[in-house]
Tab-separated table of C-alpha atoms in Angstrom:
chain	number	residue	atom	x	y	z
C	29	MET	CA	33.182	103.446	133.177
C	30	ILE	CA	31.255	101.217	130.782
C	31	ILE	CA	33.054	99.035	128.230
C	32	GLU	CA	30.510	97.818	125.724
C	33	ASN	CA	30.659	95.740	122.551
C	34	VAL	CA	33.462	93.426	123.727
C	35	LYS	CA	34.072	89.681	123.853
C	36	VAL	CA	34.331	89.197	127.619
C	37	TYR	CA	36.588	86.428	128.904
C	38	THR	CA	34.471	84.786	131.596
C	39	GLU	CA	35.424	82.590	134.562
C	40	ASP	CA	34.351	79.507	132.626
C	41	GLN	CA	37.168	80.361	130.181
C	42	ARG	CA	35.008	81.366	127.230
C	43	PHE	CA	34.594	84.565	125.260
C	44	LYS	CA	31.065	85.905	125.314
C	45	ASP	CA	29.670	89.104	123.850
C	46	GLY	CA	28.947	91.508	126.639
C	47	THR	CA	29.320	94.768	128.515
C	48	ILE	CA	31.480	95.571	131.553
C	49	LEU	CA	30.477	98.148	134.173
C	50	ILE	CA	33.298	99.473	136.359
C	51	ARG	CA	32.861	101.690	139.381
C	52	ASP	CA	35.359	102.843	142.028
C	53	GLY	CA	38.124	100.721	140.562
C	54	VAL	CA	36.310	97.391	140.653
C	55	PHE	CA	34.107	95.381	138.327
C	56	GLU	CA	30.576	96.204	139.432
C	57	ARG	CA	28.573	94.323	136.840
C	58	ILE	CA	29.241	92.013	133.901
C	59	MET	CA	26.391	91.736	131.388
C	60	ILE	CA	26.630	88.876	128.917
C	61	GLY	CA	24.752	88.379	125.660
C	62	SER	CA	22.105	90.499	124.029
C	63	ASN	CA	20.588	91.148	127.421
C	64	GLU	CA	19.595	94.784	126.930
C	65	GLU	CA	19.751	95.855	130.563
C	66	LYS	CA	20.443	99.424	129.647
C	67	ALA	CA	18.686	100.677	132.779
C	68	LEU	CA	22.106	100.973	134.383
C	69	ASP	CA	22.447	103.123	137.450
C	70	VAL	CA	25.139	105.359	135.968
C	71	GLN	CA	25.711	109.058	136.063
C	72	ASP	CA	25.720	111.254	132.962
C	73	GLU	CA	29.484	111.769	133.184
C	74	THR	CA	30.213	108.012	133.129
C	75	GLU	CA	32.825	107.236	130.479
C	76	ILE	CA	31.540	104.855	127.813
C	77	ILE	CA	34.050	102.957	125.691
C	78	ASP	CA	33.055	101.196	122.488
C	79	GLY	CA	35.152	98.017	122.587
C	80	LYS	CA	34.730	97.505	118.817
C	81	GLY	CA	34.263	93.776	119.252
C	82	TYR	CA	37.717	93.297	120.767
C	83	TYR	CA	38.645	90.592	123.263
C	84	ALA	CA	38.408	91.788	126.882
C	85	ILE	CA	40.706	89.725	129.098
C	86	PRO	CA	41.867	90.147	132.699
C	87	GLY	CA	45.176	91.926	133.232
C	88	LEU	CA	47.987	89.365	133.032
C	89	ILE	CA	49.988	88.280	136.090
C	90	ASP	CA	53.688	87.422	135.811
C	91	LEU	CA	54.843	85.498	138.869
C	92	HIS	CA	58.367	84.802	137.640
C	93	PHE	CA	60.472	87.439	135.927
C	94	HIS	CA	63.517	89.504	136.860
C	95	GLY	CA	63.247	92.824	135.094
C	96	CYS	CA	62.852	94.852	131.917
C	97	MET	CA	63.840	98.137	130.268
C	98	GLY	CA	67.305	98.111	131.839
C	99	ASP	CA	66.137	97.496	135.412
C	100	ASP	CA	66.249	94.367	137.566
C	101	PHE	CA	64.213	93.672	140.695
C	102	CYS	CA	67.471	92.765	142.444
C	103	ASP	CA	68.854	96.257	141.825
C	104	GLY	CA	67.141	96.787	145.143
C	105	THR	CA	65.683	100.260	144.669
C	106	LYS	CA	62.116	101.506	144.736
C	107	GLU	CA	62.851	103.475	141.568
C	108	ALA	CA	63.784	100.292	139.689
C	109	ILE	CA	60.627	98.520	140.877
C	110	ALA	CA	58.534	101.510	139.815
C	111	ARG	CA	60.010	101.535	136.301
C	112	ILE	CA	59.522	97.767	136.009
C	113	ALA	CA	55.907	98.084	137.161
C	114	GLU	CA	55.275	100.907	134.693
C	115	TYR	CA	56.549	98.886	131.724
C	116	GLU	CA	54.696	95.737	132.726
C	117	ALA	CA	51.373	97.543	133.013
C	118	SER	CA	51.982	99.218	129.658
C	119	ILE	CA	52.053	95.837	127.905
C	120	GLY	CA	49.036	94.440	129.780
C	121	VAL	CA	50.674	92.771	132.790
C	122	THR	CA	48.855	94.487	135.645
C	123	ALA	CA	50.140	92.427	138.605
C	124	ILE	CA	53.636	91.114	139.233
C	125	ALA	CA	55.626	88.830	141.528
C	126	PRO	CA	59.268	89.376	140.532
C	127	ALA	CA	61.936	86.755	141.147
C	128	THR	CA	65.159	87.092	143.103
C	129	MET	CA	68.521	85.680	142.065
C	130	THR	CA	71.050	83.689	144.104
C	131	LEU	CA	72.749	86.466	146.034
C	132	PRO	CA	74.243	86.763	149.542
C	133	VAL	CA	71.609	86.433	152.284
C	134	GLU	CA	72.154	89.954	153.614
C	135	GLU	CA	71.786	91.432	150.126
C	136	LEU	CA	68.582	89.488	149.546
C	137	GLU	CA	67.198	90.777	152.843
C	138	LYS	CA	67.864	94.368	151.753
C	139	ILE	CA	66.145	93.760	148.402
C	140	LEU	CA	63.109	92.279	150.150
C	141	LYS	CA	62.894	95.157	152.620
C	142	VAL	CA	62.935	97.686	149.776
C	143	ALA	CA	60.124	95.784	148.059
C	144	ALA	CA	58.072	95.810	151.256
C	145	GLU	CA	58.557	99.575	151.544
C	146	TYR	CA	57.582	100.063	147.890
C	147	LYS	CA	54.418	98.015	148.439
C	148	LYS	CA	53.237	100.444	151.117
C	149	GLU	CA	53.440	103.479	148.863
C	150	ALA	CA	50.841	104.485	146.301
C	151	ALA	CA	52.327	103.826	142.893
C	152	ASP	CA	51.286	103.621	139.273
C	153	GLY	CA	51.995	100.579	137.180
C	154	ALA	CA	51.498	96.902	137.838
C	155	ASP	CA	50.604	95.893	141.399
C	156	LEU	CA	53.403	94.202	143.345
C	157	ILE	CA	51.542	91.225	144.824
C	158	GLY	CA	54.351	88.800	145.608
C	159	ILE	CA	57.998	87.792	145.339
C	160	ASN	CA	59.301	84.524	143.903
C	161	MET	CA	62.609	83.471	145.516
C	162	GLU	CA	64.410	81.446	142.865
C	163	GLY	CA	67.558	81.133	145.002
C	164	PRO	CA	69.672	80.679	147.073
C	165	PHE	CA	68.661	77.097	148.092
C	166	ILE	CA	69.488	75.533	144.718
C	167	SER	CA	71.828	72.968	143.125
C	168	PRO	CA	75.257	73.891	141.722
C	169	ALA	CA	74.708	71.199	139.080
C	170	LYS	CA	71.677	73.067	137.697
C	171	LYS	CA	72.590	76.632	138.607
C	172	GLY	CA	72.000	78.010	135.107
C	173	ALA	CA	72.544	81.776	135.300
C	174	GLN	CA	72.662	81.765	139.113
C	175	ASP	CA	75.953	82.581	140.874
C	176	GLU	CA	77.275	79.369	142.446
C	177	ARG	CA	79.297	81.293	145.038
C	178	ASN	CA	76.076	82.306	146.812
C	179	ILE	CA	74.315	78.925	146.889
C	180	ILE	CA	73.492	77.646	150.402
C	181	SER	CA	71.524	74.739	151.875
C	182	CYS	CA	67.893	75.326	152.711
C	183	GLY	CA	67.289	76.352	156.306
C	184	THR	CA	64.165	77.412	158.159
C	185	ALA	CA	65.881	80.252	160.029
C	186	VAL	CA	67.188	81.874	156.851
C	187	CYS	CA	63.872	81.328	155.073
C	188	GLN	CA	62.012	83.023	157.924
C	189	ARG	CA	64.414	85.963	157.662
C	190	PHE	CA	63.388	86.329	154.015
C	191	ILE	CA	59.680	86.177	154.836
C	192	ASP	CA	60.060	88.702	157.651
C	193	ALA	CA	62.176	91.099	155.572
C	194	SER	CA	59.527	91.112	152.841
C	195	GLU	CA	56.698	91.547	155.371
C	196	GLY	CA	54.935	88.567	153.846
C	197	LEU	CA	55.482	89.469	150.181
C	198	VAL	CA	57.587	86.342	149.606
C	199	LYS	CA	55.096	83.836	148.172
C	200	PHE	CA	57.462	81.169	146.761
C	201	VAL	CA	60.771	79.796	147.987
C	202	GLY	CA	62.654	77.444	145.675
C	203	ILE	CA	64.798	74.553	146.826
C	204	ALA	CA	66.823	71.693	145.350
C	205	PRO	CA	65.718	68.866	147.679
C	206	GLU	CA	68.657	66.601	146.823
C	207	GLU	CA	71.109	69.125	148.249
C	208	SER	CA	70.151	68.725	151.912
C	209	GLU	CA	69.277	65.806	154.174
C	210	LYS	CA	66.928	68.196	155.959
C	211	SER	CA	64.961	69.228	152.874
C	212	ILE	CA	61.861	67.203	153.802
C	213	GLU	CA	61.919	68.633	157.315
C	214	PHE	CA	62.343	72.105	155.806
C	215	ILE	CA	59.301	71.622	153.566
C	216	GLU	CA	57.148	70.293	156.392
C	217	GLN	CA	58.050	73.232	158.647
C	218	MET	CA	57.704	76.005	156.052
C	219	LYS	CA	54.828	74.839	153.850
C	220	GLY	CA	52.175	76.617	155.898
C	221	LYS	CA	54.051	79.916	155.688
C	222	VAL	CA	55.094	80.002	152.029
C	223	ASN	CA	54.756	77.959	148.841
C	224	ILE	CA	57.737	75.645	148.403
C	225	SER	CA	58.873	75.151	144.825
C	226	LEU	CA	61.469	72.917	143.219
C	227	ALA	CA	63.943	75.183	141.455
C	228	HIS	CA	67.308	74.697	139.745
C	229	THR	CA	67.379	71.129	140.962
C	230	ASN	CA	69.062	67.910	139.843
C	231	ALA	CA	66.629	65.733	141.809
C	232	ASP	CA	65.617	62.356	140.438
C	233	TYR	CA	61.983	61.256	140.327
C	234	ASP	CA	61.916	59.676	143.804
C	235	THR	CA	63.537	62.674	145.506
C	236	ALA	CA	61.267	65.159	143.742
C	237	LYS	CA	58.173	63.078	144.461
C	238	ALA	CA	59.099	62.856	148.149
C	239	ALA	CA	59.395	66.640	148.245
C	240	PHE	CA	55.976	67.072	146.660
C	241	ASP	CA	54.455	64.469	148.981
C	242	ALA	CA	55.882	66.436	151.931
C	243	GLY	CA	54.085	69.579	150.795
C	244	ALA	CA	56.090	71.308	148.051
C	245	ASN	CA	53.497	72.565	145.568
C	246	HIS	CA	55.222	74.470	142.785
C	247	ALA	CA	57.760	73.860	140.010
C	248	VAL	CA	59.948	76.651	138.652
C	249	HIS	CA	60.235	76.939	134.831
C	250	LEU	CA	59.456	73.313	133.973
C	251	TYR	CA	62.139	71.534	131.893
C	252	ASN	CA	64.677	74.298	132.438
C	253	ALA	CA	67.371	73.895	135.119
C	254	MET	CA	66.260	70.344	135.940
C	255	PRO	CA	67.021	66.822	134.644
C	256	ALA	CA	65.674	65.834	131.248
C	257	PHE	CA	62.377	63.937	131.167
C	258	THR	CA	63.053	60.487	129.723
C	259	HIS	CA	61.176	57.191	129.679
C	260	ARG	CA	63.450	55.527	132.262
C	261	ALA	CA	64.289	58.588	134.327
C	262	PRO	CA	61.252	60.896	134.443
C	263	GLY	CA	62.894	63.186	137.004
C	264	VAL	CA	61.221	66.322	138.304
C	265	VAL	CA	58.854	66.561	135.339
C	266	GLY	CA	57.512	63.075	136.001
C	267	ALA	CA	57.117	63.861	139.689
C	268	VAL	CA	55.156	67.015	138.848
C	269	SER	CA	52.906	64.996	136.541
C	270	ASP	CA	52.181	62.510	139.317
C	271	SER	CA	51.514	65.200	141.947
C	272	GLU	CA	48.168	66.740	141.110
C	273	HIS	CA	48.450	69.523	143.692
C	274	VAL	CA	51.577	70.957	142.068
C	275	MET	CA	51.400	74.017	139.801
C	276	ALA	CA	54.116	74.362	137.159
C	277	GLU	CA	55.618	77.410	135.475
C	278	ILE	CA	56.417	77.237	131.760
C	279	ILE	CA	58.292	79.694	129.520
C	280	CYS	CA	56.639	79.979	126.108
C	281	ASP	CA	59.047	82.422	124.464
C	282	GLY	CA	59.882	80.070	121.599
C	283	VAL	CA	63.446	79.659	122.867
C	284	HIS	CA	63.312	77.686	126.110
C	285	ILE	CA	60.945	74.856	125.092
C	286	HIS	CA	60.005	73.361	121.730
C	287	PRO	CA	56.349	73.960	120.757
C	288	SER	CA	55.712	70.207	120.553
C	289	VAL	CA	56.882	69.769	124.144
C	290	VAL	CA	54.658	72.644	125.275
C	291	ARG	CA	51.635	70.992	123.659
C	292	ALA	CA	52.538	67.592	125.120
C	293	THR	CA	52.994	69.090	128.582
C	294	PHE	CA	49.551	70.674	128.577
C	295	LYS	CA	48.076	67.306	127.600
C	296	MET	CA	50.048	65.528	130.329
C	297	MET	CA	49.544	68.012	133.183
C	298	GLY	CA	46.221	69.567	132.288
C	299	ALA	CA	45.879	73.299	131.663
C	300	ASP	CA	44.561	74.008	135.176
C	301	ARG	CA	48.031	73.388	136.608
C	302	MET	CA	50.094	75.354	134.095
C	303	ILE	CA	51.296	78.935	134.610
C	304	LEU	CA	52.748	80.994	131.793
C	305	ILE	CA	55.764	83.027	132.913
C	306	SER	CA	58.235	85.207	131.054
C	307	ASP	CA	61.403	84.806	133.201
C	308	SER	CA	62.364	88.084	131.534
C	309	MET	CA	65.571	89.887	132.435
C	310	ARG	CA	66.540	93.564	132.324
C	311	ALA	CA	67.199	93.395	128.570
C	312	THR	CA	63.484	92.931	127.839
C	313	GLY	CA	62.258	95.908	125.849
C	314	MET	CA	65.860	96.967	125.155
C	315	PRO	CA	68.180	96.702	122.115
C	316	ASP	CA	70.504	93.739	121.574
C	317	GLY	CA	73.690	93.938	123.618
C	318	GLN	CA	75.424	92.828	126.800
C	319	TYR	CA	73.564	93.002	130.108
C	320	THR	CA	73.827	91.489	133.588
C	321	LEU	CA	71.698	89.007	135.520
C	322	GLY	CA	72.501	88.246	139.138
C	323	GLY	CA	75.942	89.802	138.664
C	324	LEU	CA	76.757	87.637	135.628
C	325	ASP	CA	77.303	88.986	132.104
C	326	VAL	CA	74.662	88.062	129.533
C	327	ASN	CA	74.552	88.473	125.754
C	328	VAL	CA	71.158	89.254	124.231
C	329	VAL	CA	70.431	88.766	120.533
C	330	GLY	CA	66.768	89.009	119.563
C	331	ASN	CA	64.808	87.105	122.203
C	332	ARG	CA	67.714	84.814	123.157
C	333	ALA	CA	69.740	85.608	126.299
C	334	THR	CA	72.876	83.565	127.063
C	335	LEU	CA	75.680	83.747	129.608
C	336	VAL	CA	78.896	85.231	128.240
C	337	SER	CA	80.889	82.672	130.241
C	338	ASP	CA	79.482	79.414	128.871
C	339	GLY	CA	76.570	80.165	126.526
C	340	ALA	CA	73.914	78.776	128.888
C	341	LEU	CA	70.409	80.190	128.559
C	342	ALA	CA	70.022	83.082	130.990
C	343	GLY	CA	66.372	83.880	131.405
C	344	SER	CA	64.382	85.417	128.585
C	345	ALA	CA	64.123	88.728	126.784
C	346	THR	CA	60.398	88.341	126.102
C	347	ASN	CA	57.566	89.838	128.148
C	348	LEU	CA	54.591	87.765	129.301
C	349	MET	CA	52.123	89.238	126.804
C	350	ASP	CA	54.431	88.222	123.965
C	351	CYS	CA	54.860	84.775	125.548
C	352	MET	CA	51.080	84.391	125.577
C	353	ARG	CA	50.898	85.442	121.930
C	354	THR	CA	53.626	82.938	121.053
C	355	ALA	CA	51.800	80.163	122.908
C	356	VAL	CA	48.691	80.826	120.805
C	357	LYS	CA	50.049	81.843	117.417
C	358	LYS	CA	53.148	79.623	117.180
C	359	MET	CA	52.536	76.762	119.617
C	360	GLY	CA	48.902	76.019	118.957
C	361	LEU	CA	47.405	76.558	122.399
C	362	PRO	CA	43.791	77.787	122.358
C	363	LEU	CA	43.556	81.470	123.268
C	364	GLU	CA	41.105	80.599	126.048
C	365	THR	CA	43.684	78.254	127.601
C	366	ALA	CA	46.607	80.641	127.269
C	367	VAL	CA	44.653	83.481	128.901
C	368	ALA	CA	43.748	81.302	131.895
C	369	CYS	CA	47.384	80.277	132.319
C	370	ALA	CA	48.486	83.918	132.363
C	371	THR	CA	45.695	85.232	134.606
C	372	ALA	CA	43.564	82.914	136.753
C	373	ASN	CA	46.202	80.236	137.350
C	374	PRO	CA	48.932	82.573	138.626
C	375	ALA	CA	46.353	84.423	140.733
C	376	LYS	CA	45.295	81.145	142.353
C	377	SER	CA	48.894	80.054	142.910
C	378	LEU	CA	49.680	83.385	144.581
C	379	GLY	CA	46.558	83.169	146.752
C	380	GLU	CA	45.194	86.350	145.147
C	381	PHE	CA	42.282	85.020	143.106
C	382	ASP	CA	39.805	86.937	145.280
C	383	LYS	CA	41.147	90.196	143.793
C	384	TYR	CA	42.884	89.314	140.528
C	385	GLY	CA	42.827	86.905	137.615
C	386	SER	CA	39.304	87.177	136.211
C	387	ILE	CA	36.688	89.662	135.078
C	388	THR	CA	34.368	89.070	138.006
C	389	GLU	CA	32.123	91.388	139.968
C	390	GLY	CA	33.929	92.754	143.016
C	391	LYS	CA	37.466	92.195	141.731
C	392	LYS	CA	39.977	94.876	140.782
C	393	ALA	CA	39.076	96.336	137.402
C	394	ASN	CA	42.201	95.385	135.478
C	395	VAL	CA	41.283	94.567	131.897
C	396	VAL	CA	43.113	94.424	128.567
C	397	LEU	CA	41.553	94.815	125.125
C	398	LEU	CA	43.130	92.832	122.267
C	399	ASP	CA	42.150	92.663	118.616
C	400	GLN	CA	41.756	89.442	116.613
C	401	GLU	CA	45.523	89.337	115.987
C	402	LEU	CA	46.136	89.810	119.726
C	403	ASN	CA	47.500	93.316	119.256
C	404	LEU	CA	47.109	95.427	122.369
C	405	LYS	CA	44.411	98.073	122.017
C	406	MET	CA	43.907	99.280	125.573
C	407	VAL	CA	45.002	98.618	129.159
C	408	ILE	CA	42.601	99.567	131.949
C	409	LYS	CA	44.107	99.511	135.431
C	410	ASP	CA	41.958	99.957	138.533
C	411	GLY	CA	39.110	101.174	136.342
C	412	LYS	CA	41.144	103.878	134.587
C	413	ILE	CA	42.681	103.905	131.129
C	414	PHE	CA	46.382	103.222	131.611
C	415	LYS	CA	47.377	102.930	127.966
C	416	LYS	CA	45.861	103.051	124.523
C	417	GLY	CA	47.626	100.822	122.035
C	418	THR	CA	46.555	102.768	118.952
C	419	GLU	CA	44.460	105.758	117.987
C	420	ASP	CA	41.384	103.494	117.686
C	421	PHE	CA	39.741	105.082	120.707
């Protein structure tokens, strides 16, 4: 396949006019500029796509979301994962690392085993490249939409059970370091096996900073389910800012964080450390109504999801592509920055940048074409057309 006449998003985070050659499911050659190397070694039957001057960006990667279209990753079936993966790929998210909820340990093990089995089977849709364990090692004080009855203290034995059940798919394990005297020991023992994140935590600055200094390297949905960032008590956010090795998730759905705070955070942290996530729940792509998340009832109106019990925000009802659009069109982030934070940065955080996250020779040929208004025009997955957004082609 040849995709010509496109604005290629390059690894230096710029759009450059060019042509993309794909063969056997990978990017074989990227030609930039008016370089008329038309002496391509292609066969007569090679498919040639006129990109019409559209943006060509890598397939997005969502490393923290729960579900969509009525399904949740924690439903624990291969059929649910398949439907989730199908929807995600259809909107331009070609690789996923779904998040678990705070459930009983045995139930989580079953969910992880099902995911490991699904991973082994050939399947259409977005690639399952990781799992983000949001619970159960969290704080009751910042539980959000997590079920407090299933919260437990962090422990290496239980964590290893999760890793083993997933056959290595678990890439992130969240903890609230203030909840256990052994949290630093836990981080030091597990950090070489999995990324340790701070999640649903009420930690103050000193406690969070100690956790990051011990080897924790990730922050789950910055600002949400953690103490407020203030000038005398900077909390987890301040500790993330002062820990340059830490990557931070951020939800740009227009509900969870004010646009001014998003802009300020990118200035404070630097774009290289920020990861756009959706945190979407099963209601994403569905009509308004009542749904469930982690066994709790949730009301969804528009893109706002709240717990029936107390009105607390309960994840989002917005997919990652729409979050990226919101970040650009309503929050003022440059498109080049937003694309990096939804592609390269999550790929690096997951340890998958050798295969995903950029349009680079040798990587999987997952590419999305967007017009000037960021409307989806085409999704190419593994070098094959997965979806056409309109009748343009």
